[in-house]
Short mmCIF file of C-alpha atoms and ligand atoms in Angstrom, two decimals:
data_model
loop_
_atom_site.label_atom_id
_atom_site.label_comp_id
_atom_site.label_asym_id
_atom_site.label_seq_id
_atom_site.Cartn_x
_atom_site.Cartn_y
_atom_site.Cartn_z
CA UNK A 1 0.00 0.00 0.00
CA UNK A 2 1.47 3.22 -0.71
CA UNK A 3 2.74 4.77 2.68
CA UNK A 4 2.24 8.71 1.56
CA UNK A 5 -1.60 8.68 1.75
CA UNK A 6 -3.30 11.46 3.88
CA UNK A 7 -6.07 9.45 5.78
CA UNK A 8 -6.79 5.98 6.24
CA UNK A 9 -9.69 3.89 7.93
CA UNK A 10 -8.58 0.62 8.99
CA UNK A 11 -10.89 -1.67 10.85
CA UNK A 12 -8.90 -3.88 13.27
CA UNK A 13 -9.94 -7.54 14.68
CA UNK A 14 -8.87 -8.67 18.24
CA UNK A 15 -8.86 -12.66 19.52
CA UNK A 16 -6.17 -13.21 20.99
CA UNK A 17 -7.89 -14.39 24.39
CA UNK A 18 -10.47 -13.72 26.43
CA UNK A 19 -12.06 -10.56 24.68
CA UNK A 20 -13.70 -10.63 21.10
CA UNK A 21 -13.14 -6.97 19.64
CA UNK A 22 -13.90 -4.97 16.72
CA UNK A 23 -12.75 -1.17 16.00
CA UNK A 24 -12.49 1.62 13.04
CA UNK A 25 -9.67 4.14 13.43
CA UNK A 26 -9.32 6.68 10.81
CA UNK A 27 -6.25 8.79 10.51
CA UNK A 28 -5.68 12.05 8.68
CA UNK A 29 -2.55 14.12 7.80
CA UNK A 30 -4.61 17.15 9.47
CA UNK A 31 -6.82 15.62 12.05
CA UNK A 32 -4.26 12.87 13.03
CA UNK A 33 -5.86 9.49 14.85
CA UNK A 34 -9.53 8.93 15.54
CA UNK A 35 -11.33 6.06 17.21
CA UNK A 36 -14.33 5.99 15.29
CA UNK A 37 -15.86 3.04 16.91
CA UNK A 38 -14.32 0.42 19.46
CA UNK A 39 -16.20 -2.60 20.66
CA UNK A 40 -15.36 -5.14 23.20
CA UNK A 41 -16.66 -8.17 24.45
CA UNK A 42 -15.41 -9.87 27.44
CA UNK A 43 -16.01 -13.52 27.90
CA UNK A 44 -15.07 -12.65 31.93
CA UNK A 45 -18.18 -14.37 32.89
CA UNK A 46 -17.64 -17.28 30.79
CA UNK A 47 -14.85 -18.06 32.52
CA UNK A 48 -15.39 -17.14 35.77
CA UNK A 49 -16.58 -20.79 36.90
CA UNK A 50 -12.61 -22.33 36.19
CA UNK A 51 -10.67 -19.11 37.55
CA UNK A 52 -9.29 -18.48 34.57
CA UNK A 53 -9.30 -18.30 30.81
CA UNK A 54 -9.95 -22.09 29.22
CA UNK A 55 -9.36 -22.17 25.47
CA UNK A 56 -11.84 -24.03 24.22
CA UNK A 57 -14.52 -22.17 25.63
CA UNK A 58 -13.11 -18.49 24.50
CA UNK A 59 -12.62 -20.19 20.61
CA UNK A 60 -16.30 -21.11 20.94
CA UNK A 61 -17.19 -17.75 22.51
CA UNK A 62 -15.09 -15.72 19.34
CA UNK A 63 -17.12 -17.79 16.89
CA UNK A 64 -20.56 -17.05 18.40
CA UNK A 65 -19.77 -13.19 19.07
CA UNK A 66 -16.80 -12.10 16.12
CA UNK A 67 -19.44 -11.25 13.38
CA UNK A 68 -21.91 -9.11 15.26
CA UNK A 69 -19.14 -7.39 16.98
CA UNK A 70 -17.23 -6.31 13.80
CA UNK A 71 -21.02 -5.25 12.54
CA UNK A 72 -21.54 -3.28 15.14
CA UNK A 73 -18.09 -1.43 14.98
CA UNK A 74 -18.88 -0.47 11.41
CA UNK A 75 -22.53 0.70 12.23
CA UNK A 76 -21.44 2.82 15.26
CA UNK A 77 -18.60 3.89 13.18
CA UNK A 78 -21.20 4.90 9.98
CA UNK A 79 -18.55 3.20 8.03
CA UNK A 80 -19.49 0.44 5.65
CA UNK A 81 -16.51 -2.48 4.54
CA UNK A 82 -16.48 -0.11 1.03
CA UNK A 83 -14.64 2.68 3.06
CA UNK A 84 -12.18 0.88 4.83
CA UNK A 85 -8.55 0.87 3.43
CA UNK A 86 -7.57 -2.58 5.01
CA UNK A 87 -8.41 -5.21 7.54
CA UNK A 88 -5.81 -5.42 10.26
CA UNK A 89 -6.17 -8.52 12.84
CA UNK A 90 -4.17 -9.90 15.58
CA UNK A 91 -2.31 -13.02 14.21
CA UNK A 92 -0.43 -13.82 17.45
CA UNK A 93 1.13 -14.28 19.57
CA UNK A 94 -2.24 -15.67 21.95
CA UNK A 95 -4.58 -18.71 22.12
CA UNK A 96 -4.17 -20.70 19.07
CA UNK A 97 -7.96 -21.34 18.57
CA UNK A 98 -8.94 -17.57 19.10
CA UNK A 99 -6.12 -16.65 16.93
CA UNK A 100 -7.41 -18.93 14.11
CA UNK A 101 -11.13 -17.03 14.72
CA UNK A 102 -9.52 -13.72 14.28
CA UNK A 103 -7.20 -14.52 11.33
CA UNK A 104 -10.06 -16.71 9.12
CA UNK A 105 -12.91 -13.87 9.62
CA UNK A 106 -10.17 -11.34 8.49
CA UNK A 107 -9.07 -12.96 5.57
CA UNK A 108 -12.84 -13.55 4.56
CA UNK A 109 -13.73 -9.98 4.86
CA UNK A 110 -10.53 -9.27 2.75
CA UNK A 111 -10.91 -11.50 0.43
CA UNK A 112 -14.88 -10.51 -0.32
CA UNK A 113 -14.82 -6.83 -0.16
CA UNK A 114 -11.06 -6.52 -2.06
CA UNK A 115 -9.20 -4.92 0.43
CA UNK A 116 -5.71 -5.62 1.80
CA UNK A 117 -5.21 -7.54 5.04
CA UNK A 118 -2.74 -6.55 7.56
CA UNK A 119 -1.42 -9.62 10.02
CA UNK A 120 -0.74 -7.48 13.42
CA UNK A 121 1.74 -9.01 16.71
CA UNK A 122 -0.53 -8.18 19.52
CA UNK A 123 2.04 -6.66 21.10
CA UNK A 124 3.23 -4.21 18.95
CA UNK A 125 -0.81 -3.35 19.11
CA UNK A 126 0.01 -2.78 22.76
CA UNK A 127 3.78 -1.12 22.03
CA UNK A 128 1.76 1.68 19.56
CA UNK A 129 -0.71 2.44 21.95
CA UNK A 130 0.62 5.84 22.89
CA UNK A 131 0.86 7.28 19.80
CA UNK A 132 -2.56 6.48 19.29
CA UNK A 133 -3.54 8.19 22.23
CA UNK A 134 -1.14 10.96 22.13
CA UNK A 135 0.47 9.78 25.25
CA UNK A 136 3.91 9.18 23.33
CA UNK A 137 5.18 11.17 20.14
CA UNK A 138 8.75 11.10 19.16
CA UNK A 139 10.38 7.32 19.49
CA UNK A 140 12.24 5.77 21.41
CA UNK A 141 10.32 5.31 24.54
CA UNK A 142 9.52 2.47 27.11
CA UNK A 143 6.98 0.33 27.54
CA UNK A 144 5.99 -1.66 30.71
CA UNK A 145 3.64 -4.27 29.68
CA UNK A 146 1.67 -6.06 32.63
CA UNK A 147 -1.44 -8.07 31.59
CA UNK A 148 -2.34 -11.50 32.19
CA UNK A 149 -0.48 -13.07 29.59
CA UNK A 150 2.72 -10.99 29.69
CA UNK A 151 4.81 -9.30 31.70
CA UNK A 152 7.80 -7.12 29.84
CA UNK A 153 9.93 -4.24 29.25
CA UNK A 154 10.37 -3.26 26.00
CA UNK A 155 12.26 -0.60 24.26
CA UNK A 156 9.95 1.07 22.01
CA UNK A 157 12.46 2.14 18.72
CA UNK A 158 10.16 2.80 15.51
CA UNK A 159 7.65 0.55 14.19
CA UNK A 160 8.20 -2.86 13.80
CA UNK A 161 11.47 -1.92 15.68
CA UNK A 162 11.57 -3.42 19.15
CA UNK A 163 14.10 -4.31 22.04
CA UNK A 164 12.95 -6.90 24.67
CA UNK A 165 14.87 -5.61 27.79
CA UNK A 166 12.99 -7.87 30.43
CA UNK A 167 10.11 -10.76 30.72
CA UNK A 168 8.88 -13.05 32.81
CA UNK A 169 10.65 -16.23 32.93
CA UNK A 170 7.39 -17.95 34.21
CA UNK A 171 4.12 -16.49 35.49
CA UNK A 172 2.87 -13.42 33.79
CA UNK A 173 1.85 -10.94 36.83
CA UNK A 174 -1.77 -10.70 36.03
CA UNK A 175 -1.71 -14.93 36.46
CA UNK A 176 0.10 -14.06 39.67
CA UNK A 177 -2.78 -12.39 40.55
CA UNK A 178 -5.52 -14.48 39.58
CA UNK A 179 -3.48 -17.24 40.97
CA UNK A 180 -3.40 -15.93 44.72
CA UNK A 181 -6.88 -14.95 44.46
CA UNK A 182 -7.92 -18.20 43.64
CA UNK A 183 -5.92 -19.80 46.07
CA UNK A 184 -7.99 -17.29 48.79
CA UNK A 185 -11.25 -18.32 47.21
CA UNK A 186 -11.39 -15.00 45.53
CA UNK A 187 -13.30 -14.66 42.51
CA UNK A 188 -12.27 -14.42 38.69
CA UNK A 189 -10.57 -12.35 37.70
CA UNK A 190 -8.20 -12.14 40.90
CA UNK A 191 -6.51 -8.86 40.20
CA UNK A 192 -9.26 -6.50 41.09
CA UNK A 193 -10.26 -8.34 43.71
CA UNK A 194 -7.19 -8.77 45.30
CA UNK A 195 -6.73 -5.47 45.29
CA UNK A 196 -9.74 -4.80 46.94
CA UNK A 197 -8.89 -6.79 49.80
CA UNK A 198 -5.35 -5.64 50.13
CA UNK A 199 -7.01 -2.13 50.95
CA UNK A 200 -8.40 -3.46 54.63
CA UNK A 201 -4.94 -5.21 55.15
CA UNK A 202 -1.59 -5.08 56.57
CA UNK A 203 1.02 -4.88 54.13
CA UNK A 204 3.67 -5.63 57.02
CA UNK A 205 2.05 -9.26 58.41
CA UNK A 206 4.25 -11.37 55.81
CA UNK A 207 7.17 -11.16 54.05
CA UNK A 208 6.97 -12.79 50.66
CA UNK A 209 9.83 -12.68 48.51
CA UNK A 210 10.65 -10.43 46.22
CA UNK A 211 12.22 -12.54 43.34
CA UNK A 212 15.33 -11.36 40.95
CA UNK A 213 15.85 -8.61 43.08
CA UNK A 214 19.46 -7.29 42.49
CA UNK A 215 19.62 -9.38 39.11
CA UNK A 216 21.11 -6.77 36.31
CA UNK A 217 18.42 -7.65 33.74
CA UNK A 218 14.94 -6.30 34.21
CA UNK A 219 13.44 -9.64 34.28
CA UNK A 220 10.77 -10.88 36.29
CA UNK A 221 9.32 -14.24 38.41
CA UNK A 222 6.46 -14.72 39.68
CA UNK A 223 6.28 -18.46 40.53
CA UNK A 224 8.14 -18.48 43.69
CA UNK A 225 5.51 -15.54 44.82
CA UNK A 226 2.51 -17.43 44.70
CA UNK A 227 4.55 -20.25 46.11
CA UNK A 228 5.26 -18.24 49.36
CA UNK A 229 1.06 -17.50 49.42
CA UNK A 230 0.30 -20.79 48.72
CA UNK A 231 2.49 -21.76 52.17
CA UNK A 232 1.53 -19.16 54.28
CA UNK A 233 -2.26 -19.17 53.72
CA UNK A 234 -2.20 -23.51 54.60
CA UNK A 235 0.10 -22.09 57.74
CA UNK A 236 -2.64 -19.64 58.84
CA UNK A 237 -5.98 -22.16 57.82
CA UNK A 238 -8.90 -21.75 57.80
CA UNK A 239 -8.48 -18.08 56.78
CA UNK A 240 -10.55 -15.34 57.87
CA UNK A 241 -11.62 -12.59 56.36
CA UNK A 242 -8.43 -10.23 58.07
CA UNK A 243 -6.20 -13.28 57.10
CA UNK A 244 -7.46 -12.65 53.72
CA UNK A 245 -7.05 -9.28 53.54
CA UNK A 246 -3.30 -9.27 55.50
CA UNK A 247 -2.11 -12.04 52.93
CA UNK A 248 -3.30 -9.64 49.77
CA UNK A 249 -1.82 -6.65 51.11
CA UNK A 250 1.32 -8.29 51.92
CA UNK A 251 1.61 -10.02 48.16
CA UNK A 252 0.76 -6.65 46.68
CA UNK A 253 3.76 -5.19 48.60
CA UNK A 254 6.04 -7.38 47.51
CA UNK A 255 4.69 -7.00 43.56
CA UNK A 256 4.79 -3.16 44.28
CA UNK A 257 8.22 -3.80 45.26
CA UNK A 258 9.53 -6.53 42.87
CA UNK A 259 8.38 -4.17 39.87
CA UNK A 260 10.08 -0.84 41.36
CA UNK A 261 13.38 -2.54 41.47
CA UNK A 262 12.77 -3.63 38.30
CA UNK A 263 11.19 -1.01 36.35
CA UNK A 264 14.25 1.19 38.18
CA UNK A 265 17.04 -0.79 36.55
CA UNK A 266 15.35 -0.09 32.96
CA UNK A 267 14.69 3.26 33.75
CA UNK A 268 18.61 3.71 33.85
CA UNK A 269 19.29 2.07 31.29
CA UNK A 270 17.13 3.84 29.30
CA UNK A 271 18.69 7.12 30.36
CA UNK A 272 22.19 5.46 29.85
CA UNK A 273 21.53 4.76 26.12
CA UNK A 274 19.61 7.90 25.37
CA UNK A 275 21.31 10.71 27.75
CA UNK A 276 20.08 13.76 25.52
CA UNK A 277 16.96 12.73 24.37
CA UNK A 278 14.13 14.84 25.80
CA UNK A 279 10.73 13.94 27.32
CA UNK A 280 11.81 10.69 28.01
CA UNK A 281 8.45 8.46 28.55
CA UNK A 282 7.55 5.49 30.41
CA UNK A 283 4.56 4.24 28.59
CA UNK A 284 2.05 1.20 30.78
CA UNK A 285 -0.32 -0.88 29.22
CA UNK A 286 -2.17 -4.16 29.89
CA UNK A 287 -5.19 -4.95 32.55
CA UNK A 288 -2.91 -4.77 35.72
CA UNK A 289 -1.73 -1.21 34.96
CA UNK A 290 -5.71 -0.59 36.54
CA UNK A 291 -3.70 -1.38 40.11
CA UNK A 292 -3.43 2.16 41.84
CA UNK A 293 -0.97 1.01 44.26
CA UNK A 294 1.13 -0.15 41.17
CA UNK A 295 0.21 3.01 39.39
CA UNK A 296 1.02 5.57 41.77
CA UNK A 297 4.48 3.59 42.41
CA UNK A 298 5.29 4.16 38.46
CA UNK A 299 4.43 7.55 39.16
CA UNK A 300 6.48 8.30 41.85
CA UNK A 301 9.46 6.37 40.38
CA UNK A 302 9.46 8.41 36.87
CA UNK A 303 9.13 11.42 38.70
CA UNK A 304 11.72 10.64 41.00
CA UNK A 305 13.85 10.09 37.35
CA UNK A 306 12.58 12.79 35.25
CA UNK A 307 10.34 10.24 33.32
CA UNK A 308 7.04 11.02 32.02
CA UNK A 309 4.60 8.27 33.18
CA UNK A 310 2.53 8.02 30.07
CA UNK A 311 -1.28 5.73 31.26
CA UNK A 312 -3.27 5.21 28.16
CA UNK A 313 -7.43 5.16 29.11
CA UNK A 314 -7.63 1.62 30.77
CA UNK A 315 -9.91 0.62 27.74
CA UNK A 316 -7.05 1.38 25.41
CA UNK A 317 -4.62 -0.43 27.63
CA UNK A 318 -6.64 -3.73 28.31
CA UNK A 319 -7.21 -6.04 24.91
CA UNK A 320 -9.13 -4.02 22.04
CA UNK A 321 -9.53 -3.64 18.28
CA UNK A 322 -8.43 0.02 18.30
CA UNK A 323 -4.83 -0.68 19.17
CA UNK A 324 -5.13 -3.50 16.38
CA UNK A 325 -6.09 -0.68 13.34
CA UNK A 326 -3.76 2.15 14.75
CA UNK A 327 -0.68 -0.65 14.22
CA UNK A 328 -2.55 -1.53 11.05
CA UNK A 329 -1.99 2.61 10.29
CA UNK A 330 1.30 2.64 11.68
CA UNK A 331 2.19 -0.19 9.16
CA UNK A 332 1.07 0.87 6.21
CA UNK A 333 2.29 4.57 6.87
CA UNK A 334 5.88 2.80 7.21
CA UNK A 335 5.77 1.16 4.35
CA UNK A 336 5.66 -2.14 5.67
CA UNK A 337 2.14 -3.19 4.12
CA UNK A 338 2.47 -5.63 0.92
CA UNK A 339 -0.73 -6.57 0.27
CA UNK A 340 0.42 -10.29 0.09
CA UNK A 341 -0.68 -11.48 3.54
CA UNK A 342 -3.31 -13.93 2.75
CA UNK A 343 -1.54 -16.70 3.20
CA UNK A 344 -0.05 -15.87 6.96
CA UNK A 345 -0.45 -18.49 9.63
CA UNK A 346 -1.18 -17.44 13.03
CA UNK A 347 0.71 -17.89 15.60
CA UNK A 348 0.48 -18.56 19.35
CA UNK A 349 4.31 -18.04 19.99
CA UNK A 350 5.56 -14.15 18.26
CA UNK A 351 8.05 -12.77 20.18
CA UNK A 352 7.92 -8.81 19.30
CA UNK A 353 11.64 -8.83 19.32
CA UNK A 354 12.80 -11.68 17.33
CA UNK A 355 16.42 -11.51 18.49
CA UNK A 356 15.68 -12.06 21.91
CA UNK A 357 16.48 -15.37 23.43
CA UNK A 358 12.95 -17.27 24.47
CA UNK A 359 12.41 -17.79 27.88
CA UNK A 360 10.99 -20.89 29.71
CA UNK A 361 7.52 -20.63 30.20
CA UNK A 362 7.20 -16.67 29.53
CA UNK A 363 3.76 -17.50 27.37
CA UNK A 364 0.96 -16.95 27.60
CA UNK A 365 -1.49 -18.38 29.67
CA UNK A 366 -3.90 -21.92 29.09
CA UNK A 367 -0.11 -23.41 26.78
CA UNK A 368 2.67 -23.20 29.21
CA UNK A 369 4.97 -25.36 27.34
O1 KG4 B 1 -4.68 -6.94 29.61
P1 KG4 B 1 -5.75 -7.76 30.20
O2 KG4 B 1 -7.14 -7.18 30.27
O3 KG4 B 1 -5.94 -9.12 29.44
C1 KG4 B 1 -4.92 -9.96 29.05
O4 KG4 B 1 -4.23 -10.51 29.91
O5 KG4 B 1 -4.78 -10.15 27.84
O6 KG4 B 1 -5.27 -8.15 31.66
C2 KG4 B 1 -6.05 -8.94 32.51
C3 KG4 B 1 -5.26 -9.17 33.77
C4 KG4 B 1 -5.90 -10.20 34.68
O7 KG4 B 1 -4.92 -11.12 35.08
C5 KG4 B 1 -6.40 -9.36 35.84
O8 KG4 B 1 -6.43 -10.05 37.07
C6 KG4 B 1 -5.39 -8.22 35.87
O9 KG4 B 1 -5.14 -7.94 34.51
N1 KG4 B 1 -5.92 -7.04 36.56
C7 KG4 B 1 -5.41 -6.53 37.69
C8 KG4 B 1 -6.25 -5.45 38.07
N2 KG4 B 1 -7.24 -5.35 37.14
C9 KG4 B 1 -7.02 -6.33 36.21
N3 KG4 B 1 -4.33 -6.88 38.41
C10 KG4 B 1 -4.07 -6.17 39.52
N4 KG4 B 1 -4.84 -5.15 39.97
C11 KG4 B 1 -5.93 -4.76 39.29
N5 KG4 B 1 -6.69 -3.75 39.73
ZN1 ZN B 2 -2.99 -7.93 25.55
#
């Protein structure tokens, strides 16, 4: 597609997990981005029975629901398929089933109404965020990426330019979460409600671990976390409602604490490698960027650096279609947009930064291999 166009619509596909999502953006040399429409549909409640995400019952749940929501993104939009430039769609990395969904819909739509299809990483949806929003203008910049199914630090260079400074090297931190709160009897999805709890407790009552701390890379663990919960709530049983609350306050210390370090060390770095560049940013997306004890923490820390602490709206930083067409955008105003994609697989492993080595078990969730 030629990259020196002065507006685009690109209607972008999202089902990668546990949310089926639909969205227009438009963008315009004058007016710059525009959400025209963005609709999501969690399958929360679907899951809510297992305590997590099963995925065979969000590939079922992306069948029933993908059609009506893409419908109803170009009705609310007052777009029809005509006046859309190109389908953009998530094609990993994610559940393999919803993935499939995503990527066969896409390549319909393409095929029938003659317009190019874009293949997006989810996480360079995530990475592009801020410009979408405004929140980050001039590259490079940082991004801390905290959902359920990842947890990294990634150096944000250009698009489809990416450096993967830190991840997980087993559970993702919103699994960490949902993890402990299932282990309290909590409801799905933990985060939230862990968080709620941890409000009545005392932070101080145990001392869980705080894992890699002092390690040089900005990577994280998670495991030996929930471990530590796992043998201090069977110490304490049966648990009461403080015990609860004392045990979630205490693990969302030690998170708080684990991340600082970490997020510190590539906060350096960053200003180590770029020492004259400007409005440096510190961009946070994903579900458990909601946190407000983890929020305010990022805040503090970037200020304490001379950061910018860049939070898109939670709906933009949570799973959606809009961040799906803006990289669709991005891609095609870079140049990087053949028009020959209807033959790409998806695929449930994509590292963003394909030089990186892999790391055990840093996937994401329902195929830990
Ligand atoms: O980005 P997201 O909506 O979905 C994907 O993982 O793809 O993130 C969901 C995760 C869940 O693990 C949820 O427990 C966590 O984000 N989460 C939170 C909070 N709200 C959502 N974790 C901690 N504190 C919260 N307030
Ligand atoms: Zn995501």
């Amino acid at each position: 597609m030629d990259p020196s166009v002065d507006h685009l619509t690109v209607l972008g596909i999202e089902t990668s997990c546990d949310e089926t999502a639909a969205a227009i953006v438009s963008w315009s040399a004058e007016r710059g981005a525009e959400i025209r429409s963005d609709v999501v549909l969690s399958q929360i409640a679907d899951h809510a029975a297992f305590g997590g995400v099963v995925p065979e019952i969000a590939a079922r749940a992306h069948v029933e629901a993908l059609d009506g929501i893409i419908a109803a993104a170009l009705t609310q939009a007052q777009t029809a398929l005509d006046d859309v430039d190109a389908v953009a769609v998530t094609a990993g990395p994610g559940l393999i089933g919803g993935l499939i969904v995503g990527l066969m819909t896409a390549k319909a739509i393409a095929a029938a109404a003659r317009k190019p299809l874009i293949p997006v990483n989810h996480l360079e949806g995530h990475a592009l965020t801020a410009r979408l929003t405004g929140d980050a203008r001039q590259f490079p910049y940082l991004l801390l990426l905290v959902s359920g199914g990842h947890t990294q630090v990634v150096l944000v260079r250009g698009v489809s330019d990416y450096v993967r400074w830190g991840t997980t090297i087993d559970d993702a931190l919103g699994e960490a979460f949902d993890k402990t709160a299932k282990l309290l009897g909590l409801p799905y999805p933990g985060g939230p409600n862990v968080e709620r709890a941890a409000a009545f407790g005392d932070a101080g009552r145990f001392a869980f671990p705080r894992p890699l701390k002092g390690e040089t890379r900005p990577d994280f663990s998670f495991s030996g976390l929930k471990t530590a919960v796992r043998q201090a709530a069977s110490a304490i049983a049966p648990l009461g409602d403080g015990d609860i609350a004392d045990i979630c306050a205490s693990f969302q210390r030690a998170v708080v604490l684990t991340l600082q370090d970490r997020v510190a060390l590539s906060l350096d770095r960053f200003r180590r490698e770029f020492p004259g560049l400007g409005d440096p940013v510190l961009v946070v997306a994903g579900g458990v960027a909601a946190n407000a004890a983890i929020r305010s923490m990022l805040e503090q820390l970037c200020a304490d650096r001379g950061f910018r602490f860049a939070a898109p709206p939670l709906n933009l930083c949570t799973d959606n279609g809009a961040m799906i067409a803006w990289a669709g955008i991005e891609r095609i105003r870079a140049g990087m947009v053949s028009g020959d994609s209807m033959h790409f697989e998806p695929r449930a492993r994509w590292p963003l930064d394909t030089a990186a080595a892999p790391r055990i078990g840093a996937g994401r969730r329902g195929m830990k291999a």
